[in-house]
mmCIF file of C-alpha atoms in Angstrom:
data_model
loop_
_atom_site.group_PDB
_atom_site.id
_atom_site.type_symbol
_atom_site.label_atom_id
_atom_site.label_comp_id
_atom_site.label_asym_id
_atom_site.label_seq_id
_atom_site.Cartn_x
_atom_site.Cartn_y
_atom_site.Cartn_z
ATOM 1 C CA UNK A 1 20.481 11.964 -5.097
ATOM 2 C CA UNK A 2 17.561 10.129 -4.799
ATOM 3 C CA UNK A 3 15.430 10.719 -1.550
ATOM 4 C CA UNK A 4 13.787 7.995 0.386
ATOM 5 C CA UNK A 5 10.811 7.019 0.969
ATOM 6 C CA UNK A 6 9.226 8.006 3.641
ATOM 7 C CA UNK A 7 6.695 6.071 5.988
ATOM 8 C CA UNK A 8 5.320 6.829 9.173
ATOM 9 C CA UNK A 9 7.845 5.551 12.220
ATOM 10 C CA UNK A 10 10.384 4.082 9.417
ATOM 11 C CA UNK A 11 13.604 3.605 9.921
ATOM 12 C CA UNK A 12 16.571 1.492 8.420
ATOM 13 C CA UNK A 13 15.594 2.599 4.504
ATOM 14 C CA UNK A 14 18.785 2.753 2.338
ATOM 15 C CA UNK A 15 19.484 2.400 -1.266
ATOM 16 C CA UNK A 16 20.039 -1.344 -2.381
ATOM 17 C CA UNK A 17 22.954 -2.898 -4.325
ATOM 18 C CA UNK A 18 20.175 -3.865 -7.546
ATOM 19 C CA UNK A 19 22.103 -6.916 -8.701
ATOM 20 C CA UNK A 20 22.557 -8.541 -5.327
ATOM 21 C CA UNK A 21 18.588 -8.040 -4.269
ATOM 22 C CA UNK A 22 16.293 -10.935 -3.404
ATOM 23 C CA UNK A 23 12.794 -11.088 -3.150
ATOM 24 C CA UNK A 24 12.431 -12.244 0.535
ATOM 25 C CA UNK A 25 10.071 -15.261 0.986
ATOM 26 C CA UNK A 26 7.698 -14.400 3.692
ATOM 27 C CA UNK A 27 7.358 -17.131 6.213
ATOM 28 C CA UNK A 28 4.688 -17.649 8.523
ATOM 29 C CA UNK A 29 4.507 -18.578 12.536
ATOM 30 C CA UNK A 30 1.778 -20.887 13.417
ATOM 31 C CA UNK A 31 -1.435 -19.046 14.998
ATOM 32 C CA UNK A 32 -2.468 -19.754 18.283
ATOM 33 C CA UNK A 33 -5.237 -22.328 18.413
ATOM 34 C CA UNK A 34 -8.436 -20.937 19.174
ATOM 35 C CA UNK A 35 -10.491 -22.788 22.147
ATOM 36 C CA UNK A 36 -12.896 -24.828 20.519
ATOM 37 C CA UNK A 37 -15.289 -25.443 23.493
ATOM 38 C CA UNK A 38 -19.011 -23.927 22.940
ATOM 39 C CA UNK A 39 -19.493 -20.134 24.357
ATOM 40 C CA UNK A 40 -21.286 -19.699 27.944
ATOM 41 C CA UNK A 41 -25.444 -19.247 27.392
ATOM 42 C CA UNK A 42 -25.739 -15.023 27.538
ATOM 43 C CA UNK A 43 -27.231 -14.885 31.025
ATOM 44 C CA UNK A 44 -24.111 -17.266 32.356
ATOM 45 C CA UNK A 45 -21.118 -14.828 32.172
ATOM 46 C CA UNK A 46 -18.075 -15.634 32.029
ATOM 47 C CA UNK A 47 -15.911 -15.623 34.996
ATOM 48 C CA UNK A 48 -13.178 -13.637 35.231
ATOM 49 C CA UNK A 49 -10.434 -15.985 36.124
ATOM 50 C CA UNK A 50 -11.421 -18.180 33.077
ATOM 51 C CA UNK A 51 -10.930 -14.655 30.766
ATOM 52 C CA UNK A 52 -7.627 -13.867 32.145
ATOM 53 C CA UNK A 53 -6.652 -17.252 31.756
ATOM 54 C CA UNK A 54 -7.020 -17.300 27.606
ATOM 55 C CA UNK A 55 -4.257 -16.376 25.355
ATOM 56 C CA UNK A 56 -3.894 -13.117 24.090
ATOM 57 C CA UNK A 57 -2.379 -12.727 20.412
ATOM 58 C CA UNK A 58 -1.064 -10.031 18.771
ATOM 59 C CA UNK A 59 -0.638 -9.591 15.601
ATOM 60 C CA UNK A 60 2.545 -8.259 13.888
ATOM 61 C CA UNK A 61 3.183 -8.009 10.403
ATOM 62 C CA UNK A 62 6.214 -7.247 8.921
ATOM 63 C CA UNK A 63 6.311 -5.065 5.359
ATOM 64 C CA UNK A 64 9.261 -4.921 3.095
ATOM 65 C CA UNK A 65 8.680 -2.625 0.265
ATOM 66 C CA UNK A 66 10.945 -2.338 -2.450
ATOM 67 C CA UNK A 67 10.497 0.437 -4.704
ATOM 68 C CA UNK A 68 12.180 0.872 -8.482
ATOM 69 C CA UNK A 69 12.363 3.807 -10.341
ATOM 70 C CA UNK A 70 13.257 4.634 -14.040
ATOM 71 C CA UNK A 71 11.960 7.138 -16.774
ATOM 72 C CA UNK A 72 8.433 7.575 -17.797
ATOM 73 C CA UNK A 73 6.888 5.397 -19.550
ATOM 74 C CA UNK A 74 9.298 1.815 -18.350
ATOM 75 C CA UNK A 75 6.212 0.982 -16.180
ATOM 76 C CA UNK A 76 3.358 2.905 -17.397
ATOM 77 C CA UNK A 77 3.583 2.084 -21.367
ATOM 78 C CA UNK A 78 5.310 -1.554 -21.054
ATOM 79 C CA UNK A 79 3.370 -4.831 -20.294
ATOM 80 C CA UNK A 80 6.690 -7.011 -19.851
ATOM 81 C CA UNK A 81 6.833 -6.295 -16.405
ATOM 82 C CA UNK A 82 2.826 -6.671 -15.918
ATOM 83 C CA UNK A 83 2.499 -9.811 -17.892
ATOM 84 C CA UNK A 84 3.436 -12.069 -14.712
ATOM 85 C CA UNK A 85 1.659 -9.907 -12.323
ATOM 86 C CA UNK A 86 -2.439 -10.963 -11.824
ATOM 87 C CA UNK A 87 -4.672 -8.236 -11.912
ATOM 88 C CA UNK A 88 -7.730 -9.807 -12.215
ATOM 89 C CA UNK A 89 -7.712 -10.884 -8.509
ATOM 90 C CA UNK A 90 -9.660 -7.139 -8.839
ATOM 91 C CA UNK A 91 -13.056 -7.223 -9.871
ATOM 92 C CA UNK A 92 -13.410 -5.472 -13.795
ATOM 93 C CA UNK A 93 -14.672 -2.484 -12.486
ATOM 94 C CA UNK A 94 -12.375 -1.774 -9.838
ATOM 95 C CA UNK A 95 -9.831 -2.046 -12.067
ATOM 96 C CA UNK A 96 -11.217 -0.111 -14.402
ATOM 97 C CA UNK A 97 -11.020 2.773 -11.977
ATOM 98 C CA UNK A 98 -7.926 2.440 -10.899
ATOM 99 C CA UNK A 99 -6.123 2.588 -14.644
ATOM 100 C CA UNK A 100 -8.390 5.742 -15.061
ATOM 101 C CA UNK A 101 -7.223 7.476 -12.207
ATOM 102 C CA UNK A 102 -3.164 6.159 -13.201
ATOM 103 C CA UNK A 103 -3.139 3.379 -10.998
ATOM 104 C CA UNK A 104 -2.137 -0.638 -11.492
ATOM 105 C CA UNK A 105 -2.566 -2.861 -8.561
ATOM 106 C CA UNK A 106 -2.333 -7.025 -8.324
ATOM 107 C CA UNK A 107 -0.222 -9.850 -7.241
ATOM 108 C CA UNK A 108 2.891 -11.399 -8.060
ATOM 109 C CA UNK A 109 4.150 -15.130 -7.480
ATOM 110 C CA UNK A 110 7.284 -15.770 -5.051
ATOM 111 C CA UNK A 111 8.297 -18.072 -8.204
ATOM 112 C CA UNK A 112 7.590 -15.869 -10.764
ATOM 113 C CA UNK A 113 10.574 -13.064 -9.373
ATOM 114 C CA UNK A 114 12.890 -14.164 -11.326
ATOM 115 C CA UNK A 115 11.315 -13.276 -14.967
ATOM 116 C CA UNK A 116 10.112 -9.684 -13.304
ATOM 117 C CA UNK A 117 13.750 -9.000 -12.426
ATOM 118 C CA UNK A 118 14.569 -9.984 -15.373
ATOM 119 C CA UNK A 119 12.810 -7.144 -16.971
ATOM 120 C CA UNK A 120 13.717 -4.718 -14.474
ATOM 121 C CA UNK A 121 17.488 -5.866 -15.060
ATOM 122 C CA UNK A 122 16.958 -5.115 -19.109
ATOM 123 C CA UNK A 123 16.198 -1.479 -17.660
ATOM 124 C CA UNK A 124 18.429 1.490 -16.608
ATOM 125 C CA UNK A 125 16.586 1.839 -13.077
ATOM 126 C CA UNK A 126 17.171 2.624 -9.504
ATOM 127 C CA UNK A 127 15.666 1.511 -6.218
ATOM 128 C CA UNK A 128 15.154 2.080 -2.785
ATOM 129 C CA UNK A 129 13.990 -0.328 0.406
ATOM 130 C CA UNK A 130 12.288 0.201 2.999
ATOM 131 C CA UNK A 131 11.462 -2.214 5.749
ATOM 132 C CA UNK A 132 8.406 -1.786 8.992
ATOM 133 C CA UNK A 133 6.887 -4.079 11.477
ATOM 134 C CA UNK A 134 3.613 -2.956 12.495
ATOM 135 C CA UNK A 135 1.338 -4.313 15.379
ATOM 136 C CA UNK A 136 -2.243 -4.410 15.906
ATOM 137 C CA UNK A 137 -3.241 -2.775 12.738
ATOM 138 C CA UNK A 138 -1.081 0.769 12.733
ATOM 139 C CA UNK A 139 -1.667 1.676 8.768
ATOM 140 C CA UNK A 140 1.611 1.775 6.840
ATOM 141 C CA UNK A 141 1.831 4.866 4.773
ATOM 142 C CA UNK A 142 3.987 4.995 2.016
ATOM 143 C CA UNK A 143 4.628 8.677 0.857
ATOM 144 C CA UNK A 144 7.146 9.354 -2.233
ATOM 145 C CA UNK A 145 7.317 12.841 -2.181
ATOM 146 C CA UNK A 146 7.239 14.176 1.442
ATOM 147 C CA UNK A 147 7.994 17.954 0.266
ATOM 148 C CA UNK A 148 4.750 19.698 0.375
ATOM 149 C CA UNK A 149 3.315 21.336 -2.737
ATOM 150 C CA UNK A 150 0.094 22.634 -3.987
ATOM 151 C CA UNK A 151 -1.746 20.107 -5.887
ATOM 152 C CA UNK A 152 -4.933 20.175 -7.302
ATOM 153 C CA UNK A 153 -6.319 16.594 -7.756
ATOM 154 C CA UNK A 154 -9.221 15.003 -10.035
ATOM 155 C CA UNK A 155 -10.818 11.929 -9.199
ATOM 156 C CA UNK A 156 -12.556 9.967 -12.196
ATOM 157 C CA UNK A 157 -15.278 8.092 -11.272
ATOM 158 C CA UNK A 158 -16.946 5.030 -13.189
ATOM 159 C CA UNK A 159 -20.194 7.191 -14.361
ATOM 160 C CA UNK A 160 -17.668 9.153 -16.077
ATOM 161 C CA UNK A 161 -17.865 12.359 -13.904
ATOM 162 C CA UNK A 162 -14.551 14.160 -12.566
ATOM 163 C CA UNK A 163 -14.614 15.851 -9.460
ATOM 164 C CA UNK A 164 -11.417 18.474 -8.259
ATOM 165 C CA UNK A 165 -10.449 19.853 -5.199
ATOM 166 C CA UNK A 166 -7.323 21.984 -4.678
ATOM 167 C CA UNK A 167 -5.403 21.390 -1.364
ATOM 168 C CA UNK A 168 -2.395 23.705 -0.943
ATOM 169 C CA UNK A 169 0.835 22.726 0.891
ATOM 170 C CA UNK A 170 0.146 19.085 0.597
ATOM 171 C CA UNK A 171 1.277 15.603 -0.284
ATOM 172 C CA UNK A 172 -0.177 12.260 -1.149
ATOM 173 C CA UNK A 173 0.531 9.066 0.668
ATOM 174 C CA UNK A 174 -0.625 5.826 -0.488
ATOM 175 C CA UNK A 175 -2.264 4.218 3.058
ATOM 176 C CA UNK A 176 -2.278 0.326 3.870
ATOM 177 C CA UNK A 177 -4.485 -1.151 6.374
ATOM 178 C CA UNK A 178 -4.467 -4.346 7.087
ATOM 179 C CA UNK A 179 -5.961 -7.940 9.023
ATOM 180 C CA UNK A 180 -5.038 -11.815 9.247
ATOM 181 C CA UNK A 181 -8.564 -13.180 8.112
ATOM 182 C CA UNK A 182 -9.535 -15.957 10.316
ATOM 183 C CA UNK A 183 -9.993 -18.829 7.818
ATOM 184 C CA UNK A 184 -6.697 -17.705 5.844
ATOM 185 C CA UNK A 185 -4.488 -17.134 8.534
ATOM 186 C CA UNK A 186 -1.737 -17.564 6.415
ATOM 187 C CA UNK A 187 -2.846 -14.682 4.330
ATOM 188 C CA UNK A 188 -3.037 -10.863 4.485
ATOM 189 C CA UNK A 189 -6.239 -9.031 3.305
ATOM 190 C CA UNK A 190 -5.166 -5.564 2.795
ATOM 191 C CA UNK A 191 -6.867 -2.229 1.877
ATOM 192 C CA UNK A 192 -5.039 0.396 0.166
ATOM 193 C CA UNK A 193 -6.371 3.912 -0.808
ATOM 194 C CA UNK A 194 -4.749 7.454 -1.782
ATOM 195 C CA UNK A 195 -4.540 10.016 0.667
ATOM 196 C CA UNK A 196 -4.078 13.810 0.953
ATOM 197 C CA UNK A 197 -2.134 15.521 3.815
ATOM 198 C CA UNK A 198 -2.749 18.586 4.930
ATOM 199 C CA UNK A 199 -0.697 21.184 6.848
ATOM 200 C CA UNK A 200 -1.556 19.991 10.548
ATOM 201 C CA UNK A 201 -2.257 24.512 10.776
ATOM 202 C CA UNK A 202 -4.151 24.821 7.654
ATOM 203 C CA UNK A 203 -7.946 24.768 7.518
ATOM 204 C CA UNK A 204 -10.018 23.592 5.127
ATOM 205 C CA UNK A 205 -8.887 23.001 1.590
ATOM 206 C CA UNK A 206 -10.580 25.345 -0.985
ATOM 207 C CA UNK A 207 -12.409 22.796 -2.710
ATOM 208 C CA UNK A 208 -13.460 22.889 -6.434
ATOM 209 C CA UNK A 209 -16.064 19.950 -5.847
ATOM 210 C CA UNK A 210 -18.564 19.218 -2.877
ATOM 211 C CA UNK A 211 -18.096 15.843 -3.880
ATOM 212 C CA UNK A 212 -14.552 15.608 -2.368
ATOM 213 C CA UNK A 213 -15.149 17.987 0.420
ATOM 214 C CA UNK A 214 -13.747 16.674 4.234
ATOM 215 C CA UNK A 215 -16.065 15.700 6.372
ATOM 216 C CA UNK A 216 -15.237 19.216 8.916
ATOM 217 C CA UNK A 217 -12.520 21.420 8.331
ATOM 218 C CA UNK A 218 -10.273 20.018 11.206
ATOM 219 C CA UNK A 219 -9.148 16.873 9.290
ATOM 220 C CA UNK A 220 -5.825 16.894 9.028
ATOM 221 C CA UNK A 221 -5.847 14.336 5.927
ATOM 222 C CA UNK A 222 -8.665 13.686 2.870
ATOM 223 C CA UNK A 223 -8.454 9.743 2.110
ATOM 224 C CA UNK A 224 -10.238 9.255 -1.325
ATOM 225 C CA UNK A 225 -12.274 6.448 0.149
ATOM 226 C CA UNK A 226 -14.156 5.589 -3.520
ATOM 227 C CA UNK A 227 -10.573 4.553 -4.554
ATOM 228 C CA UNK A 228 -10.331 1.643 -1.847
ATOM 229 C CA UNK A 229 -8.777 -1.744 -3.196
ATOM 230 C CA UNK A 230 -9.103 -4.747 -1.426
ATOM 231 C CA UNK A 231 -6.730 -7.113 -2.118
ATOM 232 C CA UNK A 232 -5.937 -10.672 -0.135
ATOM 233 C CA UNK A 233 -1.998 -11.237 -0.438
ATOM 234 C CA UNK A 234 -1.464 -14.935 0.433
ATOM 235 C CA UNK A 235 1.954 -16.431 1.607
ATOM 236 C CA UNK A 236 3.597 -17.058 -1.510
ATOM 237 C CA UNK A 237 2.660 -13.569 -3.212
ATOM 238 C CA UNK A 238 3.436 -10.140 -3.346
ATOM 239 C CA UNK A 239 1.777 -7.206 -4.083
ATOM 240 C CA UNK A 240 2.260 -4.469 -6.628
ATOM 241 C CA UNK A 241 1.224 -1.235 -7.137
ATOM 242 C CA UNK A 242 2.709 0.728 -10.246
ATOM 243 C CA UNK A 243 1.513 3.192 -12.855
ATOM 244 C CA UNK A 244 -1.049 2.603 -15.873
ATOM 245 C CA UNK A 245 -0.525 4.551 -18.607
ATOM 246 C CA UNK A 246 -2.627 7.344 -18.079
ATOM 247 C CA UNK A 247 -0.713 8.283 -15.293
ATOM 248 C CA UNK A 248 1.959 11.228 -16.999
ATOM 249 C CA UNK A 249 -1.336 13.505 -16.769
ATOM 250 C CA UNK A 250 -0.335 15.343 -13.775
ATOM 251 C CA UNK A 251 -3.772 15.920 -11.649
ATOM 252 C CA UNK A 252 -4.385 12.191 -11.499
ATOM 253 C CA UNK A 253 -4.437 10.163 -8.193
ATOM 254 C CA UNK A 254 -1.308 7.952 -9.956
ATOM 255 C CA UNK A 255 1.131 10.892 -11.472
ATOM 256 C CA UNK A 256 0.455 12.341 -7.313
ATOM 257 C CA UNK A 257 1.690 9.015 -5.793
ATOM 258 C CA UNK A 258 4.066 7.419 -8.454
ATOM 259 C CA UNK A 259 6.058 10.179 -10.446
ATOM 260 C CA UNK A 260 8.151 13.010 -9.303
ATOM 261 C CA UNK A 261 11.230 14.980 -10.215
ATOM 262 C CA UNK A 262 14.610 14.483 -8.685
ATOM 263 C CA UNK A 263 17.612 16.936 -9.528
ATOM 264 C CA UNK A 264 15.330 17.746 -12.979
ATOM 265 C CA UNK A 265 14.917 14.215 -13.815
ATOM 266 C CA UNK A 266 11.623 12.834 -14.239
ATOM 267 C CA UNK A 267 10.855 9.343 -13.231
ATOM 268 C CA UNK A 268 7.875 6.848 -12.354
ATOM 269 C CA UNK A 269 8.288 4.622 -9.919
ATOM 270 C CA UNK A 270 6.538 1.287 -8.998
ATOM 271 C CA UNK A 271 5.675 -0.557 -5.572
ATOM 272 C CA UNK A 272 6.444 -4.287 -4.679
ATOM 273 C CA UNK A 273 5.400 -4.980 -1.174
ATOM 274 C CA UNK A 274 5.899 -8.285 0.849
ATOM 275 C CA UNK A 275 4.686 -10.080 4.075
ATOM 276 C CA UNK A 276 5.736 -11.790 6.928
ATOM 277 C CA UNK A 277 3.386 -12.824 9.497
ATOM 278 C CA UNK A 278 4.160 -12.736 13.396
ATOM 279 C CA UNK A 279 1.634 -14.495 15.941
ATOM 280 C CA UNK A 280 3.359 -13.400 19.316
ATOM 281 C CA UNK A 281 1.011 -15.188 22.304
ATOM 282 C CA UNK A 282 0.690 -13.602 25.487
ATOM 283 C CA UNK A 283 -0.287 -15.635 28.539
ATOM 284 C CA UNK A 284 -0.951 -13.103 31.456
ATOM 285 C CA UNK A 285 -0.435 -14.346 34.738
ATOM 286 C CA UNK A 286 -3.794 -15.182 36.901
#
């Protein structure tokens, strides 16, 4: 049996009847209008009253995350899947490092569902939802494997060098921050990045490489911050995250975040991740 996946303050995740799944289409609330009247001059503050006054909007986003697994090698080694998702929304090199280190990330089209189910349906996989509102810009963490293990983990940068580190008793979470930009307020811009987590007890992780050494030994995590993707998912898109074909080599950032072993089966798994914008005004009362 399958386990799910497990995020930070999740509930409601549950297996999903495959052939009856949608791909929700994220809708969007209208955002508060911002005042358009000119700023006070610096030395004239601004009086209270007129502060308190103002709306007050926070932001909620809602993720649904729907992740399919199969054998090694459906996602990793197979471009029908990846042929209707855009990956050069990336810059070259960032995508570069991300297939190095066993990683695929773009966006899909609301419209363009249909043909990736359609290669999903032609395989024998399985899946599991999850859904989370979030508010004022709590990460989402998405961890596959929350059994802790010692992993050691290599990091391959574009120069071509490949720095270790061994951190014992640990797992890998792929984190998710994210902000409404002000001229797309339809859109999300999010950043996603790998991260290690460490035994809240343990110390410092015996590291093979200065170069991926935490900052002081409290940290209770090690984000690989020269992995960051930034990525702008706009209201008719979805965004993917799956496994490039490097990724069965099992030190690599990808094979830590996207393949594991259930009841001695080995399987890959890939990430589609949706949207839904809340603007919830606040008015306080003067």
């Amino acid at each position: 049996m399958l386990s799910a996946v497990l995020l930070m303050g999740l509930i409601g995740c549950q297996n999903t009847n495959w052939p009856n799944w949608r791909l929700g289409s994220p809708t969007t609330e209208p955002a508060v209008p911002v005042p358009t009247t000119a700023p006070p001059a610096q030395d004239a503050p601004t009086p209270l009253s007129d502060l308190t006054l103002r709306p007050i909007v926070i932001q909620t986003v809602h993720f649904a995350i729907l992740r399919v697994l199969a054998t090694p090698g459906t996602f990793s080694n197979s471009e029908k899947i990846w042929n209707p998702i855009d990956e050069e929304v990336l810059p070259a090199e960032t995508r570069m490092m991300l297939r190095n280190n066993g990683l695929r990330v773009g966006v899909g089209k609301h419209a363009s569902w249909p043909q990736i189910k359609a290669a999903l349906d032609a395989e024998k996989v399985e899946v599991i939802t999850n859904e989370q509102v979030l508010q004022n810009g709590v990460p989402l963490n998405i961890e596959i494997n929350p059994q802790p293990r010692d992993q050691t983990v290599f990091l391959i940068r574009s120069d071509g060098s490949m720095p270790g580190a061994f951190f014992p008793q640990s797992t890998t979470v792929l984190r998710i921050e994210y902000w409404i930009p002000p001229e797309r307020p339809d859109s999300v811009m999010i950043e996603l990045m790998p991260e290690i987590r460490l035994p809240r007890t343990a110390g410092q992780s015996n590291m093979a490489a200065a170069a991926l050494q935490a900052p002081n030994s409290g940290q209770p995590s090690r984000p690989l911050r020269e992995m960051i993707t930034r990525i702008r998912v706009n209201a008719d898109e979805f965004l993917v995250v799956g496994p490039s074909r490097v990724t069965q080599q099992p030190h690599l950032v990808g094979a830590l975040l996207l393949t594991e072993e259930v009841d001695g089966r080995k399987l890959e798994s890939m990430c589609f991740i949706t949207t839904k914008i809340l603007s919830v005004p606040q008015t306080p009362t003067p």
